[in-house]
Amino acid sequence: MENEMENEMENENNEMENEMEKEENNEVEPIQPLYYVIATANFEKQEEEEMSFKKDDLITIVCDKYNWWVGFIDPENPGFIPKNYVKIYEESTISESNSNAEEVNNNNQESDEFEDLDLQQPDKNSKYSDQMEEVLNEDEFVDVFHQNLNQEKKMNEIKIVKAKEEEVAEKFKNSQYYLDDNFIWKKNKNSENRTFEIVKVEKRRKSFRLKQSGAYKIITNPGKYQITHSLQDFIKLSEKFQKEFQSILIPQISKSKNEISSIEQELKTFLVEINSHPILCQSHTFLNFLGISQAIIENPKFEFERKLTSYFEEIGIDHQKKLHDFNYYVHKLESEFKSLKDSMIKLTKQNQELGDSFVEAGEIFNELGKIKFDWDSPKENQEIRGKRQSNIGSTLVAFSFTLNQISKLIKDEVISSAEPLITFLSRYLTLLSSFSQVIKRKENLKSKCDSSLNNLSKMEKNPNQQPQKIAIEKKKHQDLTLIYKNFQLAVLGEMKNFQSNISSDLRNSSREFVTNQIKFHKKMGELWEYILSFLDETEKEKKRK
């Protein structure tokens, strides 16, 4: 018995020693990052083992078993985090050298290293802090952290850029936005009942100001079309003109009042007819162009020719600011003309397609007209039935002919009349582009003249300077000044020609277009009346059978 007891005690001692050896040799499993979280609020630590963070901080979580998670922002300063202060951002990318998240969870369930974690007494948990610090100092975790942080920043930048692009695009489409003095789009607070009017300030000096409470409203064909479009960009540009001309008398135009009145009336007709076109009504650019034209008509003091003439003459005086503004205006006008040209080409293409569809429809109805219709009415005799079939056939053939006539009208008249407008726009687009280059050359010449004058002044003030060199420099300056003045006159002449031609060309090219548009709308009205009468007749025939 004694031997047995001794053996048992010896076995127990051996087991205890083995367990102690196991505990001594047992290695702590490394803590793995589970995922990343974003802080939803600021948090200031109360205890040493806790971690402070700010809202929107990106935090790496390594343990999520308790109300207080374990994680870090800086790998060297890990701590406890209240989980109700954060939300999950994305799953972490764990290094190949680490086991996956499922294995970590299984290991935690089988042998949870945080089982005896006492949240009330952080001092007792110092061994876990030591383990975290040991593990989180490794380079691979630091790399993972920085890699994800950089990725987040990059994604945020992309989102911001995309959002900005969408915002700008939306604001350009929306007439509730306008350009401020720095040409930045801003929202108009008074977006309802927006109008603007041009008011004369002083009779003697003939300067103007704009009284505005929003955008200009265009209404044509009351009851049928009501179109509102923003002209804030044009208003801002006009305000720039007004500031430049505060002390300048606008020169009179050689044309008589009757001629000006006639031009205005023709342009009004042009605006009303084009603005009521179902396709052009949907064109943002074309409406903008029409709105500017209509604003010019409604107050002769803002007439296009006068404004351009005044500004061209001011360029001859050569003020740098005015030069810059004119250059801006040239580019602005160039942009408007280009958009208008694109709209006209698109309209021409649509009219071409419309004409083709009428041809196709005409061929179909022509074939239908040749078919002998049988209304399955045995009560009618052969003679009455034959007459009815003949009438239906004739109607269809006539309908086919009408469709073909409409097609011919569109192709031969409407499209061909659009070509002068497109040609006009193309020609002036080229001129506008060349003006920018001319202005640069003029600016360079002016700079050379100023430089030559400065050199001459320095030489004359220098008592040791030789008279011959002064004479040579003076001759050089005189030659440069003469070239500059001649160039100024040439530029001014070209600009005046441009100003004169642009008005007459637009008037001539648009008159034919408007005339044919009126014919087109009239013919289309006749066509739809014909279609309705044809459908009514067909319906009556069906009821008779």
Coordinates of C-alpha atoms in Angstrom, one line a residue:
M1 CA 0.0 0.0 0.0
E2 CA 2.8 2.3 0.9
N3 CA 4.5 1.6 -2.4
E4 CA 1.4 2.4 -4.3
M5 CA 0.9 5.7 -2.4
E6 CA 4.5 6.6 -3.1
N7 CA 4.1 5.8 -6.7
E8 CA 0.9 7.9 -7.0
M9 CA 2.6 10.9 -5.2
E10 CA 5.6 10.5 -7.5
N11 CA 3.3 10.5 -10.6
E12 CA 1.4 13.5 -9.4
N13 CA 4.7 15.4 -8.8
N14 CA 5.9 14.4 -12.3
E15 CA 2.6 15.6 -13.8
M16 CA 2.9 18.9 -11.9
E17 CA 6.5 19.4 -13.1
N18 CA 5.5 18.6 -16.7
E19 CA 2.6 21.1 -16.5
M20 CA 5.0 23.8 -15.0
E21 CA 7.5 23.1 -17.8
K22 CA 4.8 23.4 -20.4
E23 CA 3.6 26.7 -18.8
E24 CA 7.2 28.0 -18.7
N25 CA 7.9 26.9 -22.3
N26 CA 4.5 28.0 -23.7
E27 CA 4.9 30.8 -26.3
V28 CA 2.3 33.5 -26.7
E29 CA 0.5 33.4 -30.0
P30 CA 0.9 36.7 -31.9
I31 CA -2.1 39.0 -32.0
Q32 CA -3.3 39.5 -35.6
P33 CA -5.1 42.6 -37.1
L34 CA -8.7 41.7 -37.8
Y35 CA -10.0 44.8 -39.6
Y36 CA -9.9 48.6 -39.7
V37 CA -12.4 51.0 -38.2
I38 CA -13.2 54.7 -38.5
A39 CA -13.8 56.7 -35.4
T40 CA -17.3 58.2 -35.3
A41 CA -16.5 60.7 -32.4
N42 CA -13.6 62.1 -30.4
F43 CA -12.4 60.1 -27.4
E44 CA -10.0 61.1 -24.6
K45 CA -8.4 58.3 -22.6
Q46 CA -9.1 58.2 -18.9
E47 CA -6.7 55.4 -18.1
E48 CA -3.1 54.8 -19.1
E49 CA -4.0 51.6 -21.1
E50 CA -6.7 53.4 -23.1
M51 CA -6.1 55.1 -26.4
S52 CA -7.2 58.7 -27.4
F53 CA -8.4 59.3 -30.9
K54 CA -10.3 61.9 -33.0
K55 CA -13.3 61.6 -35.2
D56 CA -12.6 60.0 -38.7
D57 CA -9.3 58.5 -37.5
L58 CA -8.4 55.2 -39.1
I59 CA -7.8 52.5 -36.4
T60 CA -6.4 49.0 -36.8
I61 CA -8.3 46.5 -34.6
V62 CA -6.5 43.4 -33.2
C63 CA -9.1 42.2 -30.7
D64 CA -12.9 42.6 -30.8
K65 CA -14.1 40.2 -28.1
Y66 CA -15.2 42.8 -25.5
N67 CA -16.9 46.1 -25.1
W68 CA -13.4 47.6 -25.2
W69 CA -11.6 46.6 -28.3
V70 CA -7.8 46.6 -28.7
G71 CA -6.2 48.5 -31.6
F72 CA -3.9 51.3 -32.6
I73 CA -3.4 54.3 -34.8
D74 CA 0.3 54.4 -34.3
P75 CA 1.7 50.9 -34.0
E76 CA 4.0 52.1 -31.2
N77 CA 1.0 53.3 -29.1
P78 CA -1.7 50.6 -29.0
G79 CA -4.5 50.8 -26.4
F80 CA -8.1 49.9 -25.5
I81 CA -10.9 51.4 -27.6
P82 CA -14.7 51.7 -26.8
K83 CA -16.4 49.9 -29.7
N84 CA -19.4 52.3 -29.6
Y85 CA -17.1 55.1 -30.7
V86 CA -16.1 53.4 -34.0
K87 CA -17.6 51.7 -37.1
I88 CA -16.0 49.1 -39.3
Y89 CA -14.2 50.5 -42.4
E90 CA -13.0 47.5 -44.3
E91 CA -11.4 44.1 -43.8
S92 CA -7.6 44.2 -43.3
T93 CA -5.2 42.7 -45.8
I94 CA -3.2 40.3 -43.6
S95 CA 0.4 39.3 -44.5
E96 CA 1.0 35.9 -46.0
S97 CA 3.1 35.1 -43.0
N98 CA 0.1 35.3 -40.7
S99 CA -2.8 32.9 -40.4
N100 CA -6.2 34.0 -41.7
A101 CA -8.9 35.6 -39.6
E102 CA -10.8 32.3 -39.2
E103 CA -7.8 30.6 -37.6
V104 CA -7.4 33.5 -35.3
N105 CA -11.0 33.3 -34.2
N106 CA -10.7 29.5 -33.7
N107 CA -7.6 29.9 -31.6
N108 CA -9.3 32.6 -29.6
Q109 CA -12.3 30.3 -28.9
E110 CA -10.1 27.3 -28.0
S111 CA -7.5 29.2 -25.9
D112 CA -8.6 32.9 -25.5
E113 CA -5.6 34.9 -24.3
F114 CA -8.0 37.7 -23.2
E115 CA -10.2 35.4 -21.1
D116 CA -9.1 36.9 -17.8
L117 CA -9.1 40.5 -19.0
D118 CA -10.3 42.7 -16.2
L119 CA -11.7 45.9 -17.8
Q120 CA -12.2 47.6 -14.4
Q121 CA -8.6 47.3 -13.4
P122 CA -6.3 48.0 -16.4
D123 CA -3.1 47.5 -14.3
K124 CA -3.8 43.8 -14.2
N125 CA -3.8 43.6 -18.0
S126 CA -0.2 44.9 -18.4
K127 CA 1.0 41.5 -19.7
Y128 CA -1.4 41.9 -22.7
S129 CA -0.1 45.4 -23.4
D130 CA 3.4 43.9 -23.4
Q131 CA 2.3 41.2 -25.9
M132 CA 0.7 43.8 -28.1
E133 CA 3.7 46.1 -28.1
E134 CA 6.0 43.2 -28.9
V135 CA 3.8 42.1 -31.8
L136 CA 2.8 45.4 -33.2
N137 CA 6.4 46.7 -33.5
E138 CA 7.0 44.3 -36.3
D139 CA 7.6 46.0 -39.7
E140 CA 5.0 44.0 -41.6
F141 CA 2.1 45.4 -39.5
V142 CA 3.5 48.9 -39.9
D143 CA 3.6 48.4 -43.7
V144 CA 0.0 47.1 -43.7
F145 CA -1.1 50.1 -41.7
H146 CA 0.5 52.7 -44.0
Q147 CA -0.5 50.9 -47.2
N148 CA -4.2 51.0 -46.2
L149 CA -3.9 54.6 -45.0
N150 CA -2.4 55.7 -48.3
Q151 CA -5.1 53.8 -50.2
E152 CA -7.8 55.5 -48.1
K153 CA -6.4 58.9 -48.9
K154 CA -6.2 58.2 -52.6
M155 CA -9.8 56.9 -52.7
N156 CA -11.0 60.0 -50.8
E157 CA -9.1 62.3 -53.4
I158 CA -10.8 60.5 -56.3
K159 CA -14.2 60.8 -54.6
I160 CA -13.7 64.6 -54.0
V161 CA -12.6 65.2 -57.7
K162 CA -15.5 63.2 -59.0
A163 CA -18.0 65.0 -56.8
K164 CA -16.5 68.3 -57.8
E165 CA -16.9 67.5 -61.5
E166 CA -20.5 66.4 -61.0
E167 CA -21.2 69.6 -59.1
V168 CA -19.7 71.8 -61.8
A169 CA -21.6 70.0 -64.5
E170 CA -24.9 70.3 -62.6
K171 CA -24.3 74.0 -62.0
F172 CA -23.6 74.7 -65.6
K173 CA -26.9 73.0 -66.6
N174 CA -28.9 74.6 -63.9
S175 CA -30.1 78.2 -64.6
Q176 CA -30.2 78.9 -60.8
Y177 CA -26.5 79.5 -60.8
Y178 CA -24.6 82.6 -61.9
L179 CA -21.0 83.8 -62.3
D180 CA -19.6 86.1 -59.6
D181 CA -17.0 88.8 -60.1
N182 CA -14.2 86.2 -60.2
F183 CA -16.2 84.1 -62.7
I184 CA -17.0 81.5 -60.1
W185 CA -20.5 79.8 -60.3
K186 CA -22.7 80.7 -57.3
K187 CA -26.3 79.9 -56.5
N188 CA -28.9 82.6 -56.9
K189 CA -30.9 82.9 -53.7
N190 CA -33.9 84.5 -55.5
S191 CA -34.4 81.7 -58.0
E192 CA -38.1 82.4 -58.5
N193 CA -39.5 85.2 -60.8
R194 CA -36.0 86.0 -62.0
T195 CA -35.7 88.9 -64.4
F196 CA -33.2 91.6 -65.3
E197 CA -33.4 95.0 -67.0
I198 CA -30.9 97.4 -68.4
V199 CA -31.3 100.9 -67.0
K200 CA -29.9 104.2 -68.2
V201 CA -28.0 106.1 -65.5
E202 CA -26.9 109.4 -67.0
K203 CA -28.1 110.9 -70.3
R204 CA -25.0 113.0 -71.0
R205 CA -22.3 110.4 -70.5
K206 CA -24.5 107.5 -71.9
S207 CA -23.2 105.0 -69.4
F208 CA -25.2 102.1 -68.1
R209 CA -25.7 99.8 -65.2
L210 CA -27.5 96.5 -64.9
K211 CA -30.3 96.1 -62.4
Q212 CA -30.6 92.4 -61.8
S213 CA -32.5 90.1 -59.5
G214 CA -31.7 86.8 -61.3
A215 CA -31.8 85.5 -64.8
Y216 CA -33.4 86.9 -68.0
K217 CA -36.7 85.2 -68.9
I218 CA -37.5 84.5 -72.6
I219 CA -41.2 83.8 -73.4
T220 CA -42.3 83.1 -76.9
N221 CA -45.6 81.8 -78.3
P222 CA -47.5 82.3 -75.0
G223 CA -49.5 79.3 -74.1
K224 CA -47.4 77.0 -76.2
Y225 CA -43.8 77.6 -75.2
Q226 CA -42.4 79.2 -72.0
I227 CA -38.7 79.0 -71.8
T228 CA -36.6 80.4 -68.9
H229 CA -32.8 80.5 -69.4
S230 CA -30.0 82.0 -67.3
L231 CA -28.0 84.9 -68.8
Q232 CA -25.9 85.5 -65.7
D233 CA -22.6 84.9 -67.6
F234 CA -23.6 87.5 -70.2
I235 CA -24.7 89.9 -67.4
K236 CA -21.4 89.7 -65.7
L237 CA -19.6 90.3 -68.9
S238 CA -21.8 93.3 -69.6
E239 CA -21.0 94.7 -66.2
K240 CA -17.3 94.5 -67.1
F241 CA -18.1 96.6 -70.2
Q242 CA -20.0 99.1 -68.1
K243 CA -17.1 99.6 -65.6
E244 CA -14.7 100.2 -68.5
F245 CA -17.0 102.8 -70.2
Q246 CA -17.9 105.0 -67.1
S247 CA -16.1 108.0 -68.6
I248 CA -16.3 107.2 -72.3
L249 CA -18.9 108.6 -74.8
I250 CA -20.2 105.9 -77.0
P251 CA -19.8 107.0 -80.7
Q252 CA -22.8 107.3 -82.9
I253 CA -23.5 104.9 -85.7
S254 CA -23.9 106.1 -89.2
K255 CA -27.1 104.2 -89.7
S256 CA -30.4 105.9 -89.6
K257 CA -33.1 105.2 -86.9
N258 CA -35.3 103.6 -89.5
E259 CA -32.5 101.2 -90.6
I260 CA -31.8 100.3 -87.0
S261 CA -35.5 99.8 -86.3
S262 CA -35.8 97.6 -89.4
I263 CA -32.9 95.5 -88.3
E264 CA -34.3 95.0 -84.8
Q265 CA -37.7 94.0 -86.2
E266 CA -36.1 91.4 -88.5
L267 CA -34.0 90.0 -85.6
K268 CA -37.2 89.8 -83.4
T269 CA -38.9 87.8 -86.1
F270 CA -35.8 85.5 -86.3
L271 CA -35.8 85.0 -82.6
V272 CA -39.5 84.2 -82.3
E273 CA -39.5 81.7 -85.1
I274 CA -36.3 79.9 -84.2
N275 CA -37.0 79.9 -80.4
S276 CA -40.3 78.1 -81.1
H277 CA -38.6 75.3 -83.0
P278 CA -39.1 72.1 -81.0
I279 CA -35.4 71.0 -81.4
L280 CA -33.8 74.4 -80.9
C281 CA -35.9 75.0 -77.8
Q282 CA -34.0 72.2 -76.1
S283 CA -30.6 73.6 -77.0
H284 CA -29.0 75.3 -74.0
T285 CA -26.4 77.1 -76.1
F286 CA -28.9 78.3 -78.7
L287 CA -31.2 79.6 -76.1
N288 CA -28.3 81.5 -74.5
F289 CA -27.5 83.0 -77.9
L290 CA -31.1 84.0 -78.4
G291 CA -31.4 85.5 -75.0
I292 CA -28.3 87.7 -75.5
S293 CA -29.7 88.8 -78.9
Q294 CA -33.1 89.6 -77.4
A295 CA -31.6 91.5 -74.5
I296 CA -29.7 93.6 -77.1
I297 CA -32.9 94.3 -79.0
E298 CA -35.0 95.4 -76.0
N299 CA -32.6 98.2 -75.2
P300 CA -30.9 99.9 -78.2
K301 CA -28.2 101.3 -75.9
F302 CA -26.9 97.7 -75.5
E303 CA -27.0 97.0 -79.2
F304 CA -24.3 94.6 -80.3
E305 CA -22.7 96.8 -82.9
R306 CA -22.3 99.8 -80.6
K307 CA -20.8 97.8 -77.8
L308 CA -18.3 96.2 -80.1
T309 CA -17.4 99.5 -81.9
S310 CA -16.8 101.2 -78.6
Y311 CA -14.6 98.5 -77.3
F312 CA -12.6 98.2 -80.5
E313 CA -11.8 101.9 -80.4
E314 CA -10.7 101.6 -76.7
I315 CA -8.3 98.9 -77.7
G316 CA -6.6 101.5 -80.0
I317 CA -5.7 103.5 -76.9
D318 CA -4.1 100.4 -75.5
H319 CA -4.7 100.0 -71.8
Q320 CA -3.5 96.6 -70.5
K321 CA -6.6 95.9 -68.5
K322 CA -8.8 96.6 -71.5
L323 CA -6.6 94.5 -73.7
H324 CA -6.9 91.6 -71.2
D325 CA -10.7 92.0 -71.1
F326 CA -11.1 92.1 -74.9
N327 CA -9.0 89.0 -75.1
Y328 CA -11.3 87.3 -72.7
Y329 CA -14.3 88.6 -74.7
V330 CA -12.9 87.2 -77.9
H331 CA -12.4 83.8 -76.3
K332 CA -15.9 83.9 -74.8
L333 CA -17.5 84.9 -78.1
E334 CA -15.4 82.2 -79.9
S335 CA -16.8 79.6 -77.4
E336 CA -20.4 80.7 -77.9
F337 CA -20.0 80.6 -81.7
K338 CA -18.5 77.2 -81.6
S339 CA -21.3 75.8 -79.5
L340 CA -23.9 77.5 -81.7
K341 CA -22.2 76.0 -84.8
D342 CA -22.3 72.5 -83.2
S343 CA -26.0 73.0 -82.5
M344 CA -26.8 74.1 -86.0
I345 CA -24.9 71.1 -87.4
K346 CA -26.8 68.8 -85.1
L347 CA -30.1 70.4 -86.2
T348 CA -29.1 69.9 -89.8
K349 CA -28.4 66.3 -89.2
Q350 CA -31.7 65.8 -87.4
N351 CA -33.6 67.5 -90.2
Q352 CA -31.8 65.2 -92.7
E353 CA -32.9 62.1 -90.7
L354 CA -36.4 63.5 -90.5
G355 CA -36.5 64.0 -94.3
D356 CA -35.2 60.4 -94.9
S357 CA -38.0 59.1 -92.6
F358 CA -40.6 61.0 -94.6
V359 CA -39.3 59.5 -97.8
E360 CA -39.5 56.0 -96.3
A361 CA -43.0 56.6 -95.0
G362 CA -44.1 58.0 -98.4
E363 CA -42.9 54.9 -100.2
I364 CA -44.9 52.7 -97.7
F365 CA -48.1 54.7 -98.2
N366 CA -47.6 54.7 -102.0
E367 CA -47.5 50.9 -101.9
L368 CA -50.6 50.8 -99.7
G369 CA -52.4 53.0 -102.2
K370 CA -52.0 50.3 -104.8
I371 CA -53.6 47.6 -102.7
K372 CA -57.3 46.7 -103.3
F373 CA -59.1 46.9 -99.9
D374 CA -61.9 44.6 -99.2
W375 CA -64.1 45.6 -96.3
D376 CA -65.9 42.2 -96.2
S377 CA -69.3 43.8 -96.7
P378 CA -71.4 41.4 -98.9
K379 CA -74.3 43.8 -98.7
E380 CA -72.6 46.3 -100.9
N381 CA -72.6 45.8 -104.6
Q382 CA -69.5 45.7 -106.7
E383 CA -69.7 49.2 -108.1
I384 CA -69.9 50.9 -104.6
R385 CA -67.1 48.8 -103.3
G386 CA -64.9 49.6 -106.3
K387 CA -65.5 53.4 -105.8
R388 CA -64.6 53.1 -102.1
Q389 CA -61.4 51.2 -102.9
S390 CA -60.5 53.8 -105.5
N391 CA -61.0 56.6 -103.0
I392 CA -58.9 55.0 -100.3
G393 CA -56.1 54.2 -102.8
S394 CA -56.1 57.8 -104.1
T395 CA -56.0 59.2 -100.5
L396 CA -53.0 57.0 -99.7
V397 CA -51.1 57.9 -102.9
A398 CA -51.8 61.6 -102.2
F399 CA -50.6 61.1 -98.7
S400 CA -47.4 59.6 -100.0
F401 CA -46.9 62.5 -102.3
T402 CA -47.4 65.0 -99.4
L403 CA -44.8 63.1 -97.4
N404 CA -42.3 63.3 -100.2
Q405 CA -43.0 67.0 -100.7
I406 CA -42.2 67.6 -97.0
S407 CA -39.0 65.6 -97.3
K408 CA -38.0 67.7 -100.3
L409 CA -38.8 70.9 -98.4
I410 CA -36.7 69.8 -95.5
K411 CA -33.7 68.7 -97.6
D412 CA -33.8 71.4 -100.2
E413 CA -34.8 74.5 -98.2
V414 CA -34.5 74.1 -94.5
I415 CA -31.1 72.3 -94.6
S416 CA -29.7 74.4 -97.4
S417 CA -30.8 77.6 -95.5
A418 CA -29.0 76.4 -92.4
E419 CA -25.7 76.2 -94.4
P420 CA -25.2 80.0 -94.6
L421 CA -25.5 80.2 -90.8
I422 CA -23.0 77.4 -90.4
T423 CA -20.7 79.0 -92.9
F424 CA -21.1 82.4 -91.2
L425 CA -20.2 80.9 -87.8
S426 CA -17.2 79.0 -89.2
R427 CA -15.8 82.1 -90.9
Y428 CA -16.1 84.2 -87.7
L429 CA -14.7 81.5 -85.6
T430 CA -11.5 81.7 -87.7
L431 CA -11.4 85.5 -87.4
L432 CA -11.9 85.4 -83.7
S433 CA -9.0 82.9 -83.4
S434 CA -6.7 85.2 -85.4
F435 CA -7.7 88.2 -83.3
S436 CA -6.1 86.6 -80.3
Q437 CA -2.8 86.2 -82.1
V438 CA -3.0 89.8 -83.4
I439 CA -3.5 91.1 -79.9
K440 CA -0.4 89.3 -78.7
R441 CA 1.7 90.8 -81.5
K442 CA 0.4 94.2 -80.7
E443 CA 1.3 93.7 -77.1
N444 CA 4.8 92.6 -78.0
L445 CA 5.3 95.7 -80.2
K446 CA 4.1 97.9 -77.3
S447 CA 6.6 96.2 -75.0
K448 CA 9.5 96.8 -77.4
C449 CA 8.5 100.5 -77.8
D450 CA 8.5 101.0 -74.0
S451 CA 11.8 99.2 -73.6
S452 CA 13.4 101.4 -76.3
L453 CA 12.1 104.5 -74.7
N454 CA 13.6 103.5 -71.3
N455 CA 17.0 102.8 -72.9
L456 CA 16.9 106.2 -74.7
S457 CA 16.0 108.0 -71.4
K458 CA 18.9 106.3 -69.6
M459 CA 21.4 107.2 -72.4
E460 CA 20.3 110.9 -72.4
K461 CA 20.7 111.1 -68.6
N462 CA 24.3 109.7 -68.8
P463 CA 26.8 112.5 -69.3
N464 CA 29.4 110.2 -70.6
Q465 CA 27.2 108.7 -73.4
Q466 CA 28.3 109.4 -77.0
P467 CA 25.9 111.6 -79.0
Q468 CA 26.1 109.2 -82.0
K469 CA 24.8 106.3 -79.9
I470 CA 22.0 108.5 -78.5
A471 CA 21.0 109.5 -82.1
I472 CA 21.0 105.8 -83.2
E473 CA 18.8 104.8 -80.2
K474 CA 16.4 107.7 -80.9
K475 CA 16.0 106.7 -84.6
K476 CA 15.4 103.1 -83.5
H477 CA 12.7 104.3 -81.0
Q478 CA 11.0 106.5 -83.7
D479 CA 10.9 103.5 -86.2
L480 CA 9.4 101.2 -83.6
T481 CA 6.8 103.8 -82.6
L482 CA 5.8 104.3 -86.3
I483 CA 5.5 100.5 -86.8
Y484 CA 3.4 100.2 -83.6
K485 CA 1.0 103.1 -84.7
N486 CA 0.6 101.6 -88.2
F487 CA -0.1 98.2 -86.7
Q488 CA -2.6 99.7 -84.3
L489 CA -4.4 101.3 -87.2
A490 CA -4.4 98.1 -89.2
V491 CA -5.8 96.1 -86.2
L492 CA -8.5 98.7 -85.6
G493 CA -9.5 98.6 -89.3
E494 CA -9.8 94.8 -89.2
M495 CA -11.8 95.0 -86.0
K496 CA -14.2 97.5 -87.5
N497 CA -14.6 95.4 -90.6
F498 CA -15.3 92.4 -88.3
Q499 CA -17.9 94.4 -86.3
S500 CA -19.6 95.7 -89.5
N501 CA -19.6 92.3 -91.3
I502 CA -20.8 90.2 -88.4
S503 CA -24.1 92.1 -88.1
S504 CA -24.9 92.1 -91.8
D505 CA -23.8 88.5 -92.4
L506 CA -25.8 87.3 -89.4
R507 CA -28.9 89.2 -90.7
N508 CA -28.5 88.0 -94.3
S509 CA -27.8 84.3 -93.4
S510 CA -30.6 84.2 -90.8
R511 CA -33.3 85.8 -93.0
E512 CA -33.3 83.0 -95.5
F513 CA -33.2 80.4 -92.7
V514 CA -36.2 82.1 -90.9
T515 CA -38.2 82.3 -94.1
N516 CA -37.8 78.7 -94.9
Q517 CA -38.5 77.7 -91.2
I518 CA -41.8 79.5 -91.5
K519 CA -42.6 77.6 -94.8
F520 CA -41.6 74.4 -93.0
H521 CA -43.9 75.0 -90.0
K522 CA -46.8 75.9 -92.3
K523 CA -46.3 72.8 -94.5
M524 CA -46.0 70.6 -91.4
G525 CA -49.3 72.0 -90.1
E526 CA -51.0 71.2 -93.4
L527 CA -49.5 67.7 -93.2
W528 CA -50.9 67.0 -89.8
E529 CA -54.3 68.2 -90.8
Y530 CA -54.1 65.8 -93.8
I531 CA -53.1 63.0 -91.5
L532 CA -56.0 63.7 -89.1
S533 CA -58.5 63.9 -92.0
F534 CA -57.2 60.6 -93.4
L535 CA -57.5 58.9 -90.1
D536 CA -61.0 60.2 -89.6
E537 CA -62.0 59.0 -93.1
T538 CA -60.5 55.5 -92.4
E539 CA -62.4 55.3 -89.1
K540 CA -65.6 56.2 -90.8
E541 CA -65.0 53.5 -93.5
K542 CA -64.5 50.9 -90.8
K543 CA -67.7 51.8 -89.1
R544 CA -69.7 51.5 -92.4
K545 CA -68.6 47.9 -93.1

